[in-house]
Amino acid sequence: MTPLIDKFEVLFEKFNIWIAICVAGSIGLFATLVPFDFFSRKLGGRGLEWLNEGAEYGLYAGVFLSSAWVLYKGAHVRVDIILTALPARIGAKVERAIDLSGALLCLLMAYFGAKGTFSSYIFWSLPDKDLQVPNWIVLGVFTVSFVMLAIEFLFRYRRAGRPDHEISTDIGF
């Protein structure tokens, strides 16, 4: 029987892939809407007034929410000079310490993000923009993304402790 944590890890990976697909789709959508907006304005139409700010929100959410997937894929910026210079056993311990530190730091960021999200929700603060997405939603994306990063760091910590552990170099879908 498969342990519950293994099932959760598989489900979390599928969820991250789904988010990455949605982010890629949103980038494709904005790449299509920008020329449409341009030609619409050139032909005398109103265009899409919300497009620039919508793209800002979309990129913000996309970068933050897909960061756990990027971490899982090993596609983030990472310097392995120290880890490769150390003996394998010590390098694995250092990697696990870094993963645990990353999880703790992400949980701390999620805590502060949650405080800001809650405060923004209570006061119902809005940005000074044409497309007004309440600030608590924007801060909620920040909070959720750091919780997801903490989970991925803990999974990395768990995977680094296995004897068959290899650093992932598989980038992309």
mmCIF file of C-alpha atoms in Angstrom:
data_model
loop_
_atom_site.group_PDB
_atom_site.id
_atom_site.type_symbol
_atom_site.label_atom_id
_atom_site.label_comp_id
_atom_site.label_asym_id
_atom_site.label_seq_id
_atom_site.Cartn_x
_atom_site.Cartn_y
_atom_site.Cartn_z
ATOM 1 C CA MET A 1 0.000 0.000 0.000
ATOM 2 C CA THR A 2 1.273 3.446 -0.957
ATOM 3 C CA PRO A 3 1.808 5.832 1.946
ATOM 4 C CA LEU A 4 -0.477 8.858 2.039
ATOM 5 C CA ILE A 5 2.478 11.244 1.665
ATOM 6 C CA ASP A 6 3.421 9.589 -1.652
ATOM 7 C CA LYS A 7 -0.131 10.040 -2.930
ATOM 8 C CA PHE A 8 -0.103 13.668 -1.818
ATOM 9 C CA GLU A 9 3.231 14.247 -3.575
ATOM 10 C CA VAL A 10 1.866 12.848 -6.846
ATOM 11 C CA LEU A 11 -1.294 14.933 -6.515
ATOM 12 C CA PHE A 12 0.768 18.049 -5.699
ATOM 13 C CA GLU A 13 2.956 17.448 -8.766
ATOM 14 C CA LYS A 14 -0.134 17.125 -10.992
ATOM 15 C CA PHE A 15 -1.567 20.314 -9.491
ATOM 16 C CA ASN A 16 1.704 22.154 -10.221
ATOM 17 C CA ILE A 17 1.699 20.887 -13.801
ATOM 18 C CA TRP A 18 -1.898 22.089 -14.179
ATOM 19 C CA ILE A 19 -0.872 25.536 -12.893
ATOM 20 C CA ALA A 20 2.093 25.615 -15.298
ATOM 21 C CA ILE A 21 -0.216 24.766 -18.206
ATOM 22 C CA CYS A 22 -2.637 27.538 -17.153
ATOM 23 C CA VAL A 23 0.243 30.022 -16.896
ATOM 24 C CA ALA A 24 1.506 29.040 -20.346
ATOM 25 C CA GLY A 25 -2.044 29.411 -21.679
ATOM 26 C CA SER A 26 -2.401 32.862 -20.119
ATOM 27 C CA ILE A 27 0.868 33.997 -21.695
ATOM 28 C CA GLY A 28 -0.355 32.703 -25.048
ATOM 29 C CA LEU A 29 -3.688 34.467 -24.556
ATOM 30 C CA PHE A 30 -2.029 37.798 -23.802
ATOM 31 C CA ALA A 31 0.348 37.317 -26.742
ATOM 32 C CA THR A 32 -2.757 36.962 -28.929
ATOM 33 C CA LEU A 33 -4.716 39.810 -27.325
ATOM 34 C CA VAL A 34 -1.933 42.418 -27.637
ATOM 35 C CA PRO A 35 -1.928 42.452 -31.480
ATOM 36 C CA PHE A 36 -5.737 42.257 -31.455
ATOM 37 C CA ASP A 37 -5.859 45.314 -29.203
ATOM 38 C CA PHE A 38 -3.361 47.141 -31.422
ATOM 39 C CA PHE A 39 -5.294 46.480 -34.638
ATOM 40 C CA SER A 40 -8.599 47.243 -32.951
ATOM 41 C CA ARG A 41 -7.334 50.686 -31.907
ATOM 42 C CA LYS A 42 -5.788 51.357 -35.336
ATOM 43 C CA LEU A 43 -9.140 50.544 -36.976
ATOM 44 C CA GLY A 44 -10.963 53.044 -34.752
ATOM 45 C CA GLY A 45 -12.238 50.660 -32.066
ATOM 46 C CA ARG A 46 -11.936 51.158 -28.351
ATOM 47 C CA GLY A 47 -9.492 48.348 -27.845
ATOM 48 C CA LEU A 48 -9.085 46.496 -24.600
ATOM 49 C CA GLU A 49 -8.448 49.131 -21.932
ATOM 50 C CA TRP A 50 -7.859 46.494 -19.263
ATOM 51 C CA LEU A 51 -5.226 44.566 -21.236
ATOM 52 C CA ASN A 52 -2.036 46.128 -19.814
ATOM 53 C CA GLU A 53 -3.134 45.798 -16.216
ATOM 54 C CA GLY A 54 -4.602 42.355 -16.889
ATOM 55 C CA ALA A 55 -1.245 41.263 -18.266
ATOM 56 C CA GLU A 56 0.472 42.663 -15.157
ATOM 57 C CA TYR A 57 -1.823 40.680 -12.874
ATOM 58 C CA GLY A 58 -1.505 37.595 -15.056
ATOM 59 C CA LEU A 59 2.287 37.694 -15.079
ATOM 60 C CA TYR A 60 2.410 38.358 -11.345
ATOM 61 C CA ALA A 61 0.141 35.415 -10.559
ATOM 62 C CA GLY A 62 1.874 33.222 -13.112
ATOM 63 C CA VAL A 63 5.376 33.843 -11.816
ATOM 64 C CA PHE A 64 4.427 33.297 -8.193
ATOM 65 C CA LEU A 65 2.079 30.325 -8.618
ATOM 66 C CA SER A 66 4.344 28.435 -11.016
ATOM 67 C CA SER A 67 7.450 28.885 -8.856
ATOM 68 C CA ALA A 68 6.873 25.570 -7.034
ATOM 69 C CA TRP A 69 6.752 23.772 -10.399
ATOM 70 C CA VAL A 70 9.983 25.510 -11.462
ATOM 71 C CA LEU A 71 11.603 24.411 -8.188
ATOM 72 C CA TYR A 72 10.384 20.841 -8.724
ATOM 73 C CA LYS A 73 11.833 20.791 -12.250
ATOM 74 C CA GLY A 74 15.155 22.187 -11.072
ATOM 75 C CA ALA A 75 14.763 24.990 -13.617
ATOM 76 C CA HIS A 76 15.465 27.743 -11.084
ATOM 77 C CA VAL A 77 18.802 29.483 -10.745
ATOM 78 C CA ARG A 78 21.026 27.206 -8.731
ATOM 79 C CA VAL A 79 24.757 27.154 -8.183
ATOM 80 C CA ASP A 80 26.035 23.673 -7.384
ATOM 81 C CA ILE A 81 29.730 24.519 -7.118
ATOM 82 C CA ILE A 82 29.825 23.867 -3.380
ATOM 83 C CA LEU A 83 27.678 20.715 -3.539
ATOM 84 C CA THR A 84 29.785 19.165 -6.307
ATOM 85 C CA ALA A 85 33.033 19.995 -4.506
ATOM 86 C CA LEU A 86 31.923 18.224 -1.330
ATOM 87 C CA PRO A 87 31.927 14.458 -0.822
ATOM 88 C CA ALA A 88 28.541 12.986 -1.847
ATOM 89 C CA ARG A 89 27.419 12.176 1.696
ATOM 90 C CA ILE A 90 28.209 15.654 3.019
ATOM 91 C CA GLY A 91 26.791 17.284 -0.128
ATOM 92 C CA ALA A 92 23.500 15.464 0.446
ATOM 93 C CA LYS A 93 23.380 16.741 4.027
ATOM 94 C CA VAL A 94 24.088 20.307 2.890
ATOM 95 C CA GLU A 95 21.391 20.003 0.215
ATOM 96 C CA ARG A 96 18.895 18.783 2.795
ATOM 97 C CA ALA A 97 19.829 21.650 5.138
ATOM 98 C CA ILE A 98 19.291 24.123 2.297
ATOM 99 C CA ASP A 99 15.919 22.537 1.467
ATOM 100 C CA LEU A 100 14.823 22.706 5.102
ATOM 101 C CA SER A 101 15.994 26.323 5.365
ATOM 102 C CA GLY A 102 14.117 27.151 2.171
ATOM 103 C CA ALA A 103 10.924 25.584 3.552
ATOM 104 C CA LEU A 104 11.220 27.537 6.806
ATOM 105 C CA LEU A 105 11.888 30.797 4.976
ATOM 106 C CA CYS A 106 8.899 30.189 2.669
ATOM 107 C CA LEU A 107 6.649 29.459 5.640
ATOM 108 C CA LEU A 108 7.792 32.713 7.221
ATOM 109 C CA MET A 109 6.986 34.591 3.998
ATOM 110 C CA ALA A 110 3.596 32.852 3.844
ATOM 111 C CA TYR A 111 2.889 33.924 7.428
ATOM 112 C CA PHE A 112 3.588 37.577 6.652
ATOM 113 C CA GLY A 113 1.678 37.266 3.392
ATOM 114 C CA ALA A 114 -1.314 35.845 5.263
ATOM 115 C CA LYS A 115 -1.196 38.731 7.739
ATOM 116 C CA GLY A 116 -1.171 41.207 4.864
ATOM 117 C CA THR A 117 -3.915 39.319 3.037
ATOM 118 C CA PHE A 118 -6.153 39.299 6.094
ATOM 119 C CA SER A 119 -5.515 42.990 6.816
ATOM 120 C CA SER A 120 -6.191 43.930 3.214
ATOM 121 C CA TYR A 121 -9.403 41.900 3.258
ATOM 122 C CA ILE A 122 -10.611 43.581 6.455
ATOM 123 C CA PHE A 123 -9.975 47.082 5.062
ATOM 124 C CA TRP A 124 -11.003 46.083 1.499
ATOM 125 C CA SER A 125 -8.136 48.045 0.004
ATOM 126 C CA LEU A 126 -8.108 48.562 -3.756
ATOM 127 C CA PRO A 127 -5.247 49.605 -6.039
ATOM 128 C CA ASP A 128 -5.313 52.897 -7.919
ATOM 129 C CA LYS A 129 -5.784 51.270 -11.338
ATOM 130 C CA ASP A 130 -8.452 50.923 -14.000
ATOM 131 C CA LEU A 131 -8.658 47.171 -13.419
ATOM 132 C CA GLN A 132 -9.213 47.022 -9.679
ATOM 133 C CA VAL A 133 -8.503 43.586 -8.298
ATOM 134 C CA PRO A 134 -8.783 43.795 -4.496
ATOM 135 C CA ASN A 135 -5.370 43.778 -2.845
ATOM 136 C CA TRP A 136 -6.276 40.772 -0.681
ATOM 137 C CA ILE A 137 -6.507 38.625 -3.827
ATOM 138 C CA VAL A 138 -3.072 39.750 -5.003
ATOM 139 C CA LEU A 139 -1.603 39.150 -1.545
ATOM 140 C CA GLY A 140 -3.449 35.816 -1.386
ATOM 141 C CA VAL A 141 -1.598 34.694 -4.525
ATOM 142 C CA PHE A 142 1.655 35.621 -2.784
ATOM 143 C CA THR A 143 0.675 33.656 0.333
ATOM 144 C CA VAL A 144 -0.504 30.552 -1.536
ATOM 145 C CA SER A 145 2.627 30.510 -3.681
ATOM 146 C CA PHE A 146 4.907 30.544 -0.641
ATOM 147 C CA VAL A 147 2.927 27.740 0.989
ATOM 148 C CA MET A 148 3.346 25.763 -2.244
ATOM 149 C CA LEU A 149 7.077 26.534 -2.290
ATOM 150 C CA ALA A 150 7.402 25.367 1.332
ATOM 151 C CA ILE A 151 5.663 22.099 0.427
ATOM 152 C CA GLU A 152 7.971 21.599 -2.551
ATOM 153 C CA PHE A 153 11.061 22.320 -0.425
ATOM 154 C CA LEU A 154 9.875 19.702 2.074
ATOM 155 C CA PHE A 155 9.371 17.209 -0.747
ATOM 156 C CA ARG A 156 12.887 18.031 -2.003
ATOM 157 C CA TYR A 157 14.165 17.424 1.538
ATOM 158 C CA ARG A 158 12.385 14.069 1.559
ATOM 159 C CA ARG A 159 13.655 13.075 -1.916
ATOM 160 C CA ALA A 160 17.243 14.129 -1.067
ATOM 161 C CA GLY A 161 17.269 11.582 1.751
ATOM 162 C CA ARG A 162 16.633 8.676 -0.596
ATOM 163 C CA PRO A 163 19.562 6.625 -1.864
ATOM 164 C CA ASP A 164 18.321 6.805 -5.491
ATOM 165 C CA HIS A 165 18.060 10.638 -5.413
ATOM 166 C CA GLU A 166 19.235 12.506 -8.511
ATOM 167 C CA ILE A 167 19.032 16.217 -9.166
ATOM 168 C CA SER A 168 16.370 16.818 -11.816
ATOM 169 C CA THR A 169 17.598 18.378 -15.036
ATOM 170 C CA ASP A 170 14.359 17.737 -16.926
ATOM 171 C CA ILE A 171 13.182 21.220 -17.828
ATOM 172 C CA GLY A 172 9.769 21.826 -19.394
ATOM 173 C CA PHE A 173 6.699 19.664 -19.722
#
